Short mmCIF file of C-alpha atoms and ligand atoms in Angstrom, two decimals:
data_model
loop_
_atom_site.label_atom_id
_atom_site.label_comp_id
_atom_site.label_asym_id
_atom_site.label_seq_id
_atom_site.Cartn_x
_atom_site.Cartn_y
_atom_site.Cartn_z
CA UNK A 1 121.51 103.08 136.48
CA UNK A 2 118.11 104.74 136.91
CA UNK A 3 115.49 103.87 134.36
CA UNK A 4 113.52 106.92 133.33
CA UNK A 5 110.03 106.28 132.16
CA UNK A 6 109.41 108.85 129.48
CA UNK A 7 106.09 109.27 127.81
CA UNK A 8 105.94 111.36 124.67
CA UNK A 9 102.15 111.67 125.00
CA UNK A 10 102.75 114.18 127.82
CA UNK A 11 104.50 116.48 125.41
CA UNK A 12 101.89 116.64 122.67
CA UNK A 13 100.78 119.93 121.13
CA UNK A 14 97.17 120.86 120.77
CA UNK A 15 95.55 121.50 117.40
CA UNK A 16 94.39 125.00 118.40
CA UNK A 17 95.03 127.57 115.65
CA UNK A 18 96.68 124.95 113.46
CA UNK A 19 95.80 124.76 109.77
CA UNK A 20 94.64 121.25 108.98
CA UNK A 21 93.96 120.17 105.42
CA UNK A 22 91.74 117.11 105.12
CA UNK A 23 92.08 115.21 101.85
CA UNK A 24 88.94 113.16 101.34
CA UNK A 25 88.64 110.43 98.71
CA UNK A 26 85.66 108.45 97.48
CA UNK A 27 84.95 105.77 100.07
CA UNK A 28 81.95 105.07 102.25
CA UNK A 29 83.99 105.97 105.36
CA UNK A 30 83.95 109.58 104.15
CA UNK A 31 80.89 110.19 106.32
CA UNK A 32 82.99 109.46 109.45
CA UNK A 33 85.37 112.28 108.55
CA UNK A 34 82.56 114.74 109.25
CA UNK A 35 82.99 113.85 112.95
CA UNK A 36 86.74 114.39 112.69
CA UNK A 37 86.21 117.83 111.15
CA UNK A 38 83.75 118.74 113.90
CA UNK A 39 86.14 117.55 116.64
CA UNK A 40 89.05 119.51 115.12
CA UNK A 41 86.95 122.66 114.79
CA UNK A 42 85.75 122.28 118.38
CA UNK A 43 89.39 122.05 119.49
CA UNK A 44 90.12 125.37 117.77
CA UNK A 45 91.77 124.16 114.53
CA UNK A 46 91.31 125.80 111.13
CA UNK A 47 90.12 123.08 108.76
CA UNK A 48 89.85 122.98 104.98
CA UNK A 49 88.80 120.05 102.83
CA UNK A 50 90.22 119.13 99.45
CA UNK A 51 88.43 116.18 97.93
CA UNK A 52 88.26 114.03 94.85
CA UNK A 53 85.08 114.39 92.79
CA UNK A 54 84.09 110.85 93.92
CA UNK A 55 84.19 111.85 97.59
CA UNK A 56 81.24 114.14 96.91
CA UNK A 57 79.18 111.06 96.01
CA UNK A 58 79.39 110.11 99.68
CA UNK A 59 79.26 113.46 101.50
CA UNK A 60 77.79 116.64 100.08
CA UNK A 61 79.75 119.78 99.43
CA UNK A 62 77.24 121.65 101.61
CA UNK A 63 77.94 119.35 104.61
CA UNK A 64 81.69 119.89 104.29
CA UNK A 65 81.33 123.60 103.70
CA UNK A 66 79.11 123.99 106.78
CA UNK A 67 81.39 121.94 109.00
CA UNK A 68 84.60 123.66 107.91
CA UNK A 69 83.05 127.12 107.45
CA UNK A 70 85.17 127.31 104.33
CA UNK A 71 85.06 126.56 100.62
CA UNK A 72 85.50 122.95 99.64
CA UNK A 73 88.27 122.44 97.08
CA UNK A 74 87.64 119.93 94.33
CA UNK A 75 88.62 121.27 90.94
CA UNK A 76 92.17 122.37 90.20
CA UNK A 77 90.90 124.92 87.66
CA UNK A 78 88.64 126.74 90.16
CA UNK A 79 91.44 129.28 90.67
CA UNK A 80 90.31 132.37 92.62
CA UNK A 81 93.38 134.49 92.00
CA UNK A 82 96.73 133.98 90.32
CA UNK A 83 97.90 131.44 92.91
CA UNK A 84 97.48 127.87 91.71
CA UNK A 85 95.16 126.22 94.24
CA UNK A 86 97.35 123.13 94.81
CA UNK A 87 100.26 125.32 95.88
CA UNK A 88 98.34 127.77 98.05
CA UNK A 89 96.56 124.94 99.90
CA UNK A 90 99.89 123.17 100.43
CA UNK A 91 101.42 126.42 101.72
CA UNK A 92 98.45 127.12 104.00
CA UNK A 93 98.33 123.76 105.79
CA UNK A 94 100.50 122.75 108.75
CA UNK A 95 99.50 119.15 108.16
CA UNK A 96 97.63 117.15 105.53
CA UNK A 97 95.41 114.24 106.55
CA UNK A 98 94.12 112.00 103.78
CA UNK A 99 91.13 110.10 105.12
CA UNK A 100 89.53 107.95 104.01
CA UNK A 101 92.27 107.14 101.52
CA UNK A 102 91.48 104.76 98.68
CA UNK A 103 94.04 102.38 97.12
CA UNK A 104 93.83 104.53 94.00
CA UNK A 105 94.81 107.79 95.71
CA UNK A 106 97.51 106.18 97.88
CA UNK A 107 99.15 104.63 94.82
CA UNK A 108 99.00 107.86 92.86
CA UNK A 109 100.70 109.79 95.67
CA UNK A 110 103.36 107.07 96.00
CA UNK A 111 104.19 107.40 92.33
CA UNK A 112 103.68 111.19 92.18
CA UNK A 113 100.71 111.07 89.83
CA UNK A 114 99.00 114.45 90.16
CA UNK A 115 95.81 114.08 88.12
CA UNK A 116 93.33 115.89 90.38
CA UNK A 117 93.48 118.66 92.95
CA UNK A 118 93.92 116.34 95.95
CA UNK A 119 96.80 114.36 94.42
CA UNK A 120 98.39 117.59 93.12
CA UNK A 121 98.35 119.11 96.63
CA UNK A 122 99.71 115.86 98.08
CA UNK A 123 102.57 115.76 95.57
CA UNK A 124 103.50 119.38 96.39
CA UNK A 125 103.24 118.83 100.15
CA UNK A 126 106.45 118.94 102.19
CA UNK A 127 105.04 119.08 105.71
CA UNK A 128 103.73 116.22 107.89
CA UNK A 129 101.23 113.96 106.15
CA UNK A 130 98.96 111.32 107.63
CA UNK A 131 97.11 108.76 105.55
CA UNK A 132 94.24 106.69 106.95
CA UNK A 133 93.24 104.07 104.38
CA UNK A 134 89.85 102.37 104.13
CA UNK A 135 88.94 99.75 101.52
CA UNK A 136 88.00 96.16 100.79
CA UNK A 137 90.20 93.58 102.56
CA UNK A 138 91.56 92.13 99.30
CA UNK A 139 92.40 95.56 97.94
CA UNK A 140 94.22 96.25 101.22
CA UNK A 141 96.24 93.03 100.84
CA UNK A 142 97.20 93.82 97.23
CA UNK A 143 100.98 93.60 97.01
CA UNK A 144 101.40 96.57 94.71
CA UNK A 145 99.43 98.73 97.15
CA UNK A 146 101.50 97.46 100.09
CA UNK A 147 104.70 98.31 98.20
CA UNK A 148 103.38 101.81 97.56
CA UNK A 149 102.54 102.16 101.27
CA UNK A 150 106.06 100.99 102.23
CA UNK A 151 107.56 103.60 99.89
CA UNK A 152 105.45 106.37 101.38
CA UNK A 153 106.28 105.26 104.93
CA UNK A 154 109.96 105.32 104.09
CA UNK A 155 109.52 108.90 102.92
CA UNK A 156 108.06 109.87 106.28
CA UNK A 157 104.32 109.64 105.64
CA UNK A 158 102.47 108.41 108.71
CA UNK A 159 99.94 105.64 108.04
CA UNK A 160 97.16 104.72 110.40
CA UNK A 161 96.35 101.15 109.55
CA UNK A 162 92.75 100.18 108.86
CA UNK A 163 91.01 98.00 111.41
CA UNK A 164 89.45 94.53 111.21
CA UNK A 165 85.71 94.21 111.10
CA UNK A 166 82.61 94.27 108.98
CA UNK A 167 83.19 96.09 105.70
CA UNK A 168 80.62 98.01 103.69
CA UNK A 169 81.34 95.78 100.65
CA UNK A 170 79.91 92.81 102.57
CA UNK A 171 83.31 91.26 103.42
CA UNK A 172 84.72 90.94 106.88
CA UNK A 173 88.44 91.60 107.49
CA UNK A 174 91.02 94.36 107.60
CA UNK A 175 89.92 97.46 105.77
CA UNK A 176 87.69 99.58 108.03
CA UNK A 177 88.81 103.13 108.63
CA UNK A 178 90.53 103.39 112.02
CA UNK A 179 88.76 105.26 114.79
CA UNK A 180 88.42 109.02 114.53
CA UNK A 181 90.17 109.32 117.92
CA UNK A 182 93.23 107.59 116.47
CA UNK A 183 93.38 110.07 113.59
CA UNK A 184 92.96 112.98 116.01
CA UNK A 185 95.81 111.68 118.21
CA UNK A 186 98.05 111.14 115.20
CA UNK A 187 97.45 114.74 114.11
CA UNK A 188 98.54 115.96 117.55
CA UNK A 189 101.61 113.72 117.41
CA UNK A 190 102.67 114.94 113.97
CA UNK A 191 102.05 118.59 114.83
CA UNK A 192 104.37 118.15 117.74
CA UNK A 193 107.22 118.33 115.25
CA UNK A 194 106.72 122.04 115.39
CA UNK A 195 109.85 124.11 115.60
CA UNK A 196 111.51 122.60 118.68
CA UNK A 197 114.81 122.75 116.84
CA UNK A 198 114.29 126.11 115.16
CA UNK A 199 117.59 127.95 114.59
CA UNK A 200 119.54 124.87 115.65
CA UNK A 201 122.07 123.28 113.37
CA UNK A 202 121.85 119.50 113.44
CA UNK A 203 124.48 117.39 111.70
CA UNK A 204 123.65 113.74 111.14
CA UNK A 205 125.77 110.98 109.63
CA UNK A 206 124.14 107.99 108.05
CA UNK A 207 124.79 104.75 106.15
CA UNK A 208 127.72 102.37 106.15
CA UNK A 209 131.07 103.69 105.02
CA UNK A 210 132.64 102.13 101.94
CA UNK A 211 136.33 101.26 101.96
CA UNK A 212 137.83 100.48 98.57
CA UNK A 213 139.80 97.31 97.89
CA UNK A 214 140.24 98.08 94.21
CA UNK A 215 138.15 99.98 91.62
CA UNK A 216 135.41 97.31 91.65
CA UNK A 217 135.41 95.92 95.19
CA UNK A 218 134.98 97.33 98.63
CA UNK A 219 134.47 96.58 102.32
CA UNK A 220 131.25 97.85 103.88
CA UNK A 221 128.46 96.77 106.22
CA UNK A 222 124.73 96.15 106.26
CA UNK A 223 123.69 99.61 107.39
CA UNK A 224 120.80 100.89 105.25
CA UNK A 225 121.06 104.46 106.46
CA UNK A 226 117.31 104.47 107.23
CA UNK A 227 117.70 105.56 110.87
CA UNK A 228 119.92 108.50 109.91
CA UNK A 229 117.48 109.60 107.21
CA UNK A 230 114.58 109.32 109.68
CA UNK A 231 116.52 111.50 112.15
CA UNK A 232 117.27 114.05 109.43
CA UNK A 233 113.64 114.20 108.35
CA UNK A 234 112.42 114.54 111.92
CA UNK A 235 114.97 117.22 112.78
CA UNK A 236 114.06 119.09 109.62
CA UNK A 237 110.36 118.91 110.51
CA UNK A 238 111.26 120.31 113.93
CA UNK A 239 112.68 123.37 112.21
CA UNK A 240 116.39 122.49 112.39
CA UNK A 241 118.94 123.50 109.82
CA UNK A 242 119.92 119.93 108.91
CA UNK A 243 123.03 118.60 107.23
CA UNK A 244 122.88 114.90 106.44
CA UNK A 245 126.28 113.41 105.72
CA UNK A 246 125.47 110.16 104.01
CA UNK A 247 126.97 107.28 102.09
CA UNK A 248 123.66 106.78 100.25
CA UNK A 249 122.13 109.20 97.82
CA UNK A 250 118.81 110.66 98.94
CA UNK A 251 116.54 113.31 97.50
CA UNK A 252 115.81 115.56 100.46
CA UNK A 253 114.52 119.03 101.30
CA UNK A 254 117.64 119.64 103.45
CA UNK A 255 121.38 119.79 102.83
CA UNK A 256 122.98 116.44 102.05
CA UNK A 257 126.67 115.73 101.68
CA UNK A 258 127.48 112.48 99.92
CA UNK A 259 130.56 110.70 101.25
CA UNK A 260 132.07 107.27 100.82
CA UNK A 261 134.85 106.28 103.19
CA UNK A 262 135.34 106.92 106.91
CA UNK A 263 138.03 109.47 106.09
CA UNK A 264 135.73 111.43 103.75
CA UNK A 265 132.96 111.25 106.36
CA UNK A 266 135.30 112.62 109.00
CA UNK A 267 136.34 115.52 106.73
CA UNK A 268 132.70 116.35 106.03
CA UNK A 269 131.75 116.26 109.74
CA UNK A 270 134.72 118.47 110.64
CA UNK A 271 133.60 121.03 108.03
CA UNK A 272 130.22 121.26 109.78
CA UNK A 273 131.53 121.11 113.37
CA UNK A 274 132.08 124.78 114.16
CA UNK A 275 128.50 126.07 114.36
CA UNK A 276 126.75 122.75 115.01
CA UNK A 277 124.37 122.48 117.97
CA UNK A 278 123.93 118.72 117.70
CA UNK A 279 126.00 116.07 115.97
CA UNK A 280 124.39 112.67 115.65
CA UNK A 281 126.68 109.87 114.51
CA UNK A 282 124.15 107.35 113.22
CA UNK A 283 126.52 106.06 110.54
CA UNK A 284 128.09 102.64 110.75
CA UNK A 285 131.72 103.60 110.30
CA UNK A 286 134.15 100.90 109.20
CA UNK A 287 136.78 100.46 111.88
CA UNK A 288 139.41 99.47 109.32
CA UNK A 289 140.27 100.33 105.72
CA UNK A 290 142.53 98.65 103.19
CA UNK A 291 146.05 99.98 103.65
CA UNK A 292 146.88 100.24 99.96
CA UNK A 293 143.79 99.94 97.77
CA UNK A 294 144.84 98.75 94.32
CA UNK A 295 144.43 101.25 91.50
CA UNK A 296 143.72 98.39 89.10
CA UNK A 297 141.31 95.51 89.49
CA UNK A 298 143.03 92.75 91.46
CA UNK A 299 143.35 89.69 89.21
CA UNK A 300 143.72 86.06 90.14
CA UNK A 301 147.27 85.05 89.31
CA UNK A 302 146.53 81.40 88.65
CA UNK A 303 149.44 80.51 90.91
CA UNK A 304 149.22 80.39 94.71
CA UNK A 305 145.91 82.30 94.54
CA UNK A 306 143.87 80.11 96.90
CA UNK A 307 144.00 82.85 99.50
CA UNK A 308 144.28 86.61 99.29
CA UNK A 309 145.52 88.72 102.14
CA UNK A 310 144.40 92.30 102.54
CA UNK A 311 146.28 94.48 104.97
CA UNK A 312 143.90 96.70 106.94
CA UNK A 313 144.71 99.81 108.93
CA UNK A 314 142.59 101.45 111.60
CA UNK A 315 140.24 104.25 110.58
CA UNK A 316 139.97 107.31 112.79
CA UNK A 317 137.27 107.07 115.45
CA UNK A 318 135.22 110.05 114.24
CA UNK A 319 132.98 110.15 117.30
CA UNK A 320 135.83 110.00 119.77
CA UNK A 321 137.77 112.72 117.97
CA UNK A 322 134.66 114.95 117.90
CA UNK A 323 134.36 114.58 121.67
CA UNK A 324 138.02 115.55 122.06
CA UNK A 325 137.53 118.54 119.77
CA UNK A 326 134.54 119.71 121.78
CA UNK A 327 136.54 119.53 125.02
CA UNK A 328 134.75 121.28 127.88
CA UNK A 329 132.42 123.33 125.64
CA UNK A 330 128.73 122.70 126.02
CA UNK A 331 128.18 122.68 122.25
CA UNK A 332 127.72 120.66 120.15
CA UNK A 333 125.75 117.99 121.96
CA UNK A 334 127.26 114.78 120.61
CA UNK A 335 125.18 111.64 120.18
CA UNK A 336 126.57 108.25 119.20
CA UNK A 337 124.75 105.15 118.03
CA UNK A 338 125.62 101.53 118.57
CA UNK A 339 124.21 98.34 117.19
CA UNK A 340 125.05 95.33 119.34
CA UNK A 341 124.33 91.68 118.69
CA UNK A 342 124.88 90.57 122.31
CA UNK A 343 125.12 92.02 125.86
CA UNK A 344 123.50 95.28 124.79
CA UNK A 345 123.47 96.96 128.19
CA UNK A 346 127.00 96.08 129.13
CA UNK A 347 128.48 96.90 125.73
CA UNK A 348 126.57 100.17 125.40
CA UNK A 349 127.64 101.38 128.84
CA UNK A 350 131.27 100.52 128.10
CA UNK A 351 131.08 102.23 124.72
CA UNK A 352 129.51 105.39 126.14
CA UNK A 353 132.33 105.66 128.65
CA UNK A 354 134.98 104.92 126.06
CA UNK A 355 133.68 107.40 123.47
CA UNK A 356 132.80 110.10 126.00
CA UNK A 357 129.81 111.39 123.99
CA UNK A 358 126.78 112.97 125.68
CA UNK A 359 124.32 110.24 124.69
CA UNK A 360 124.53 106.82 123.14
CA UNK A 361 121.53 105.30 121.39
CA UNK A 362 121.80 101.52 121.41
CA UNK A 363 119.85 98.83 119.62
CA UNK A 364 119.93 95.07 119.67
CA UNK A 365 120.39 93.82 116.10
CA UNK A 366 119.89 90.20 117.13
CA UNK A 367 116.17 90.97 117.46
CA UNK A 368 114.07 90.25 114.40
CA UNK A 369 112.30 93.14 112.62
CA UNK A 370 114.50 95.87 114.05
CA UNK A 371 117.88 97.32 113.20
CA UNK A 372 119.65 97.08 109.85
CA UNK A 373 117.35 97.39 106.83
CA UNK A 374 114.19 97.16 108.95
CA UNK A 375 111.66 99.98 108.95
CA UNK A 376 111.27 99.56 112.71
CA UNK A 377 113.61 100.06 115.58
CA UNK A 378 113.62 99.70 119.36
CA UNK A 379 116.36 101.53 121.21
CA UNK A 380 117.70 102.46 124.61
CA UNK A 381 119.17 105.93 125.12
CA UNK A 382 122.05 106.08 127.60
CA UNK A 383 123.18 109.41 128.96
CA UNK A 384 126.60 110.38 130.20
CA UNK A 385 125.36 110.81 133.75
CA UNK A 386 124.16 107.23 134.01
CA UNK A 387 120.48 107.35 133.07
CA UNK A 388 118.80 105.24 130.46
CA UNK A 389 115.49 105.39 128.64
CA UNK A 390 113.88 102.67 126.60
CA UNK A 391 111.87 103.46 123.49
CA UNK A 392 109.55 100.66 122.48
CA UNK A 393 109.44 99.17 118.98
CA UNK A 394 108.08 101.69 116.50
CA UNK A 395 108.69 102.85 112.91
CA UNK A 396 112.13 104.45 112.58
CA UNK A 397 110.52 107.82 111.85
CA UNK A 398 108.69 107.65 115.20
CA UNK A 399 111.83 106.49 117.05
CA UNK A 400 113.76 109.35 115.42
CA UNK A 401 111.26 111.90 116.66
CA UNK A 402 111.26 110.40 120.14
CA UNK A 403 115.07 110.47 120.32
CA UNK A 404 115.16 114.12 119.23
CA UNK A 405 112.32 115.10 121.57
CA UNK A 406 114.07 113.40 124.44
CA UNK A 407 117.42 115.02 123.78
CA UNK A 408 115.94 118.46 123.16
CA UNK A 409 113.97 118.26 126.39
CA UNK A 410 117.14 117.32 128.25
CA UNK A 411 118.80 120.55 127.10
CA UNK A 412 116.17 122.97 128.41
N1 CTP B 1 132.15 105.50 115.12
C1 CTP B 1 132.97 106.48 114.60
N2 CTP B 1 134.15 106.15 114.03
C2 CTP B 1 134.54 104.86 113.96
C3 CTP B 1 133.72 103.84 114.49
C4 CTP B 1 132.53 104.20 115.06
O1 CTP B 1 132.62 107.66 114.68
N3 CTP B 1 135.69 104.56 113.40
C5 CTP B 1 130.90 105.90 115.77
C6 CTP B 1 129.65 105.38 115.10
O2 CTP B 1 129.15 106.30 114.15
C7 CTP B 1 128.69 105.25 116.27
C8 CTP B 1 129.60 104.91 117.44
O3 CTP B 1 130.91 105.33 117.06
O4 CTP B 1 128.06 106.47 116.57
C9 CTP B 1 129.64 103.48 117.82
O5 CTP B 1 129.96 102.70 116.69
P1 CTP B 1 130.33 101.17 116.85
O6 CTP B 1 130.66 100.61 115.51
O7 CTP B 1 129.28 100.50 117.66
O8 CTP B 1 131.61 101.33 117.77
P2 CTP B 1 133.06 100.86 117.62
O9 CTP B 1 133.90 101.86 118.30
O10 CTP B 1 133.38 100.58 116.20
O11 CTP B 1 133.05 99.55 118.49
P3 CTP B 1 133.04 98.00 118.08
O12 CTP B 1 134.29 97.48 118.62
O13 CTP B 1 131.81 97.45 118.76
O14 CTP B 1 132.96 97.91 116.59
#
């Protein structure tokens, strides 16, 4: 097998003509954001700043106005016309970058508190968002803040971690705003979501299927559904018409179909098959279901009840049947997933051959910090014609984007 070295940096968009909304909060690092604004303007971006009143204690309105060549937005009641400012700014921007972000503002956004113009815009924002925090080291370590950051990350917000060093409060430790170059690169990366999948229908399955034993018990697996959700979010950001078929409920700006068992998942996928351009089977489908699930709760009998035998029957192999249904047509491109606990390469290659799908994305769940329930993943993509590409450990949202980028680029 040939190993393809694939670098997503080569595919980045430029910021030229993009509308970038900087959300500035009240921290000493605010002065550094002036350099970011200048760099973005130099690169041809349109920049507007929305800031908290406290931010203006660190940088003047005149500085920001001069750098952006635009009004600076602070007060939600400074409405110029009938459009509420928080909605028109959210509509205008291609991306929102909150930097420096205080613990206060991060936590408000995580819990959808919209008590000033910046937090109101952030709560109404559905496009890519980057947050670059800067604060005292102990504030950064605060568990409640870290939980809020985890929640925002899980919803697709990109965080650029603060760096270690001397802090303005006199402490030394993690808390300094990251470099301006890092924020600039992250903006390019996030903008790269742009419309690569426009007019394409992408169907994604996610989560572990649930096979009933009786009305209170079931057989399932440890799949959290996070990878499937990350793929759906990424595909949606790339302009795709997304259908997420999921065993877990999620609130999403795209179509979701809630299913439970393998059979119901198969029915839902078949409903979407006809006009699909891509089908991504990220779900962990139970291979077997209980032959005759009991309609009533199974009770212990008190006699000979030391063991209980459940008879299981094989579930359909959804992926394999999709491949058969597609036959020799070029559409839809079918992508399978596999989580292996040993012999990843060997098992993945065998599985790809056996299933016959176009690509198989494999991960090694024996590795710590990746796979089920983790926010990170590290995968290898195998293609039908014998190539493989490794994607290094990264947040699932980044891996999702890389997988989609890779597959989309293969089709052109
Ligand atoms: N899959 C499916 N239907 C099944 C089982 C699996 O569509 N009944 C899909 C999964 O969604 C995934 C791929 O097949 O995209 C591989 O799943 P995996 O569980 O690794 O494969 P299995 O065929 O179940 O193989 P194993 O014997 O390793 O469990």
